[in-house]
XYZ file of C-alpha atoms in Angstrom:
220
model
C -16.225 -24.643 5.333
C -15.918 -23.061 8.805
C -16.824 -19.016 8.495
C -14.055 -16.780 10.360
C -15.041 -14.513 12.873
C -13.402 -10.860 13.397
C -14.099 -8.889 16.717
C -13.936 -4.907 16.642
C -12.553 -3.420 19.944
C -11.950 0.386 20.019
C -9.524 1.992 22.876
C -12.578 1.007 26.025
C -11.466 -2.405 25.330
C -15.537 -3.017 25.058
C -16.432 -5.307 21.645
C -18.351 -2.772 19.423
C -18.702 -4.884 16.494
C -18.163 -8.401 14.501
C -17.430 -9.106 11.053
C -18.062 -13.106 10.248
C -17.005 -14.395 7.097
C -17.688 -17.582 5.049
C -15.632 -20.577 4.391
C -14.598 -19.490 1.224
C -13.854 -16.236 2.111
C -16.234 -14.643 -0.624
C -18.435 -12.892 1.136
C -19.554 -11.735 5.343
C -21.793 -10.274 7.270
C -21.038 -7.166 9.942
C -22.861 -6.814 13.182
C -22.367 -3.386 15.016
C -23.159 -3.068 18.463
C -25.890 -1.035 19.603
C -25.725 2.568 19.911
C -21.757 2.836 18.626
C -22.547 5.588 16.299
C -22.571 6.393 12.562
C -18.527 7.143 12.637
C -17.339 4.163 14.152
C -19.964 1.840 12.078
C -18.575 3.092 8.877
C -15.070 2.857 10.208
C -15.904 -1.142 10.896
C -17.711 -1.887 7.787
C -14.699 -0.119 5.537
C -12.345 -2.197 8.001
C -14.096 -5.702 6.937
C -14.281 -4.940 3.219
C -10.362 -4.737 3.582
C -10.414 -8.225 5.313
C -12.537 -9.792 2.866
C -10.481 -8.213 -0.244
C -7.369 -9.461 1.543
C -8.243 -12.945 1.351
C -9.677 -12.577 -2.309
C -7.181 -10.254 -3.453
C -3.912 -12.462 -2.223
C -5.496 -15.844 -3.538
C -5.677 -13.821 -7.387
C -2.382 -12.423 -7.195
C -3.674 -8.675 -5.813
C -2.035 -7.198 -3.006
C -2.720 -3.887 -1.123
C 0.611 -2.096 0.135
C 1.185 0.019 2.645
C 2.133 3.058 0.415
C 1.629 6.723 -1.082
C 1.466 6.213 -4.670
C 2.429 8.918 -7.712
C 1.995 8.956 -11.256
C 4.955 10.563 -13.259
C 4.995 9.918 -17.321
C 2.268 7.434 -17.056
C 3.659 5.308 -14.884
C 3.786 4.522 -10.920
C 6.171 5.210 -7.833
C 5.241 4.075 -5.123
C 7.130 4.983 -1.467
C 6.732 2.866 1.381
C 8.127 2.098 4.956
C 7.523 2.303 8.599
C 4.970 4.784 9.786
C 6.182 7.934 10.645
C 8.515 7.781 7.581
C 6.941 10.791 5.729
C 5.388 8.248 2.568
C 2.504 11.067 1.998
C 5.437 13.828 2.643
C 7.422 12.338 -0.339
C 4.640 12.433 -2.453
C 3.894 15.933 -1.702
C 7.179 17.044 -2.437
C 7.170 15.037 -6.047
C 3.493 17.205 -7.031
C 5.365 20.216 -6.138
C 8.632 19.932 -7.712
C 8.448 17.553 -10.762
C 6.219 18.393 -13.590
C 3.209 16.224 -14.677
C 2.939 14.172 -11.684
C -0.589 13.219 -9.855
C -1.082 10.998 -6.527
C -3.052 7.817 -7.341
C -3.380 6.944 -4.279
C -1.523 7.895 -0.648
C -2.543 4.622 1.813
C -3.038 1.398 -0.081
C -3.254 0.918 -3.294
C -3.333 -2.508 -4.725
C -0.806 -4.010 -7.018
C -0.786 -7.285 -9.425
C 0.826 -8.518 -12.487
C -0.889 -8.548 -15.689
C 1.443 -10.594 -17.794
C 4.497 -9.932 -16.422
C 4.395 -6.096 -16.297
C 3.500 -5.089 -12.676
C 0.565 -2.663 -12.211
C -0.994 -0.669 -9.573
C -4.190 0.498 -9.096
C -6.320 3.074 -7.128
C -8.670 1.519 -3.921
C -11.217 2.683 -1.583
C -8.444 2.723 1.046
C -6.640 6.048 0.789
C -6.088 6.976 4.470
C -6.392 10.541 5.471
C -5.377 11.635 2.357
C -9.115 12.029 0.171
C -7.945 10.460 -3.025
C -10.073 7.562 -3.759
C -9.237 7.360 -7.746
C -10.096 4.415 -10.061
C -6.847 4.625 -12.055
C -4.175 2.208 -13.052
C -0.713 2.673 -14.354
C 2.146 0.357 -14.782
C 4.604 0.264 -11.777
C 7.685 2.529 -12.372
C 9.802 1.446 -9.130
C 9.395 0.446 -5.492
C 11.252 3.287 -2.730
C 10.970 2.282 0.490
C 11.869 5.443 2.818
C 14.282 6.071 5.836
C 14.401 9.542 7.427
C 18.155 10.812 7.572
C 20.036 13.971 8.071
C 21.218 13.680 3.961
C 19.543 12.503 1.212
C 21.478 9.404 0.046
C 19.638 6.675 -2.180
C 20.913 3.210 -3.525
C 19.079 0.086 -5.547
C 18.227 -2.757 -3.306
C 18.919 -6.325 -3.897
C 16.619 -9.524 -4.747
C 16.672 -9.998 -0.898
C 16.502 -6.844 0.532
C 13.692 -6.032 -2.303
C 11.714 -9.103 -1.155
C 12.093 -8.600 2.465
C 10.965 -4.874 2.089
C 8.114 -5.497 0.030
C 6.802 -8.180 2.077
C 6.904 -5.575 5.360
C 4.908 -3.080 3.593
C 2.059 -5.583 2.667
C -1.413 -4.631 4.359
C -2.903 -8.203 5.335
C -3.512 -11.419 7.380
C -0.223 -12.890 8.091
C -1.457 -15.943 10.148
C -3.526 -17.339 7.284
C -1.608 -19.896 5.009
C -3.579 -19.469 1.994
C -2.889 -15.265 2.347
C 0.468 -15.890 2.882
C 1.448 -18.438 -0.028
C -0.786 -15.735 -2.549
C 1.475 -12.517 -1.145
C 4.741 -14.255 -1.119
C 4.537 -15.284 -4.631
C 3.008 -11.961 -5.842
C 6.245 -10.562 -3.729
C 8.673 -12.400 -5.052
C 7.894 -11.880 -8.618
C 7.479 -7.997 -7.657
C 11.190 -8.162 -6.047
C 12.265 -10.066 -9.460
C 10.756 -7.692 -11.798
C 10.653 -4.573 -10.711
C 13.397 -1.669 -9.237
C 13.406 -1.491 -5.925
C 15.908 1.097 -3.779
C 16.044 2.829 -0.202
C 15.765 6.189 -0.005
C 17.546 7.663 3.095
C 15.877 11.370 3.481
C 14.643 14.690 4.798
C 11.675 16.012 4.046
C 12.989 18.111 1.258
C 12.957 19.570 -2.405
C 16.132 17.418 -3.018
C 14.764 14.819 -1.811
C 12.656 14.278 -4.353
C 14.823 15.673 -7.176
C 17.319 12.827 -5.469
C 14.862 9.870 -5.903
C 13.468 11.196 -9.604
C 17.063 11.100 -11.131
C 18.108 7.512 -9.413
C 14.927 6.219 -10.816
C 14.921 7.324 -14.228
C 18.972 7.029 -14.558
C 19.697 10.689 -14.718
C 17.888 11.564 -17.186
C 16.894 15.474 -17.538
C 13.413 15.456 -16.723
């Protein structure tokens, strides 16, 4: 089939790069411009190994969300929303405050169903944050985050579950075949697993306010 073609271009607006992949979207080949430097290579080549697991990933039911990712009692939160919305913040605050917690992973980890129990997983893709773990646990609940002047958290419905996980997806959108994979994989994420909004500061109670909503009150 036809290969797709990806062009890098950093702030000088000048191409520094390509990434062409094949037809079936299994494998590609990166080209780096001359004399970019060893930072902005690596940058590139990490960039097209999350294009190329993007169109894998979504075609086998794997997704990679937008999200800072902790482990509490063996299984998974995960916290997502807008940027700026203090995801790796939230985290944080849940290693500090609630007992036996790790982060998995604080950028984009990658979720799927095995059966129909949700699980998430570690990636190469951790952002800033170095935490590049190959670890799995079965997915707890879904938060997505607002900042507010209280902290105030409710469930979300079917919808609002949907169209929140959806926004925090890290992919394609224009391709068909991406899209048709990640709206499934949504859609049985927003069936099967809790999903709420978090309205918060960046605060102690914060996370003492999302740990008792998601595990019903119970004295943890």
């Amino acid at each position: 089939g036809d290969k797709t073609i990806y062009e890098f271009f950093p702030a000088e607006g000048i191409s520094a790069g390509v990434f062409v992949m094949s037809g079936d979207s299994k494998v590609g080949d990166y080209y780096p411009r001359e004399r970019i430097g060893a930072r902005i290579t690596l940058m590139q080549i990490n960039t097209s190994l999350m294009i190329l697991y993007t169109f894998v990933g979504s075609q086998e039911g794997a997704l990679l969300l937008h999200a800072s990712t902790c482990r509490h009692e063996g299984k998974a939160n995960l916290f997502f929303g807008v940027s700026g919305t203090g995801k790796s913040t939230h985290s944080r605050l849940w290693l500090e405050n609630v007992t036996g917690v790790d982060i998995m992973n604080d950028d984009n980890p990658i979720v799927r169903f095995e059966g129909d129990t949700a699980v998430v997983y570690g990636s190469p893709w951790s952002g800033k944050t170095l935490c590049y773990r190959n670890v799995s646990a079965p997915v707890n609940a879904l938060v997505r985050l607002e900042q507010a002047p209280m902290n105030h958290i409710e469930p979300l419905s079917g919808l609002e579950a949907y169209a929140s996980i959806i926004a925090a997806v890290s992919s394609i959108r224009w391709n068909s075949s991406i899209m048709d994979g990640i709206v499934a994989t949504v859609e049985k994420l927003a069936m099967n697993v809790p999903c709420y909004k978090l309205e918060c500061r960046p605060d102690k109670e914060a996370a003492e306010t999302c740990k008792n909503a998601i595990y019903e009150n119970r004295n943890l």
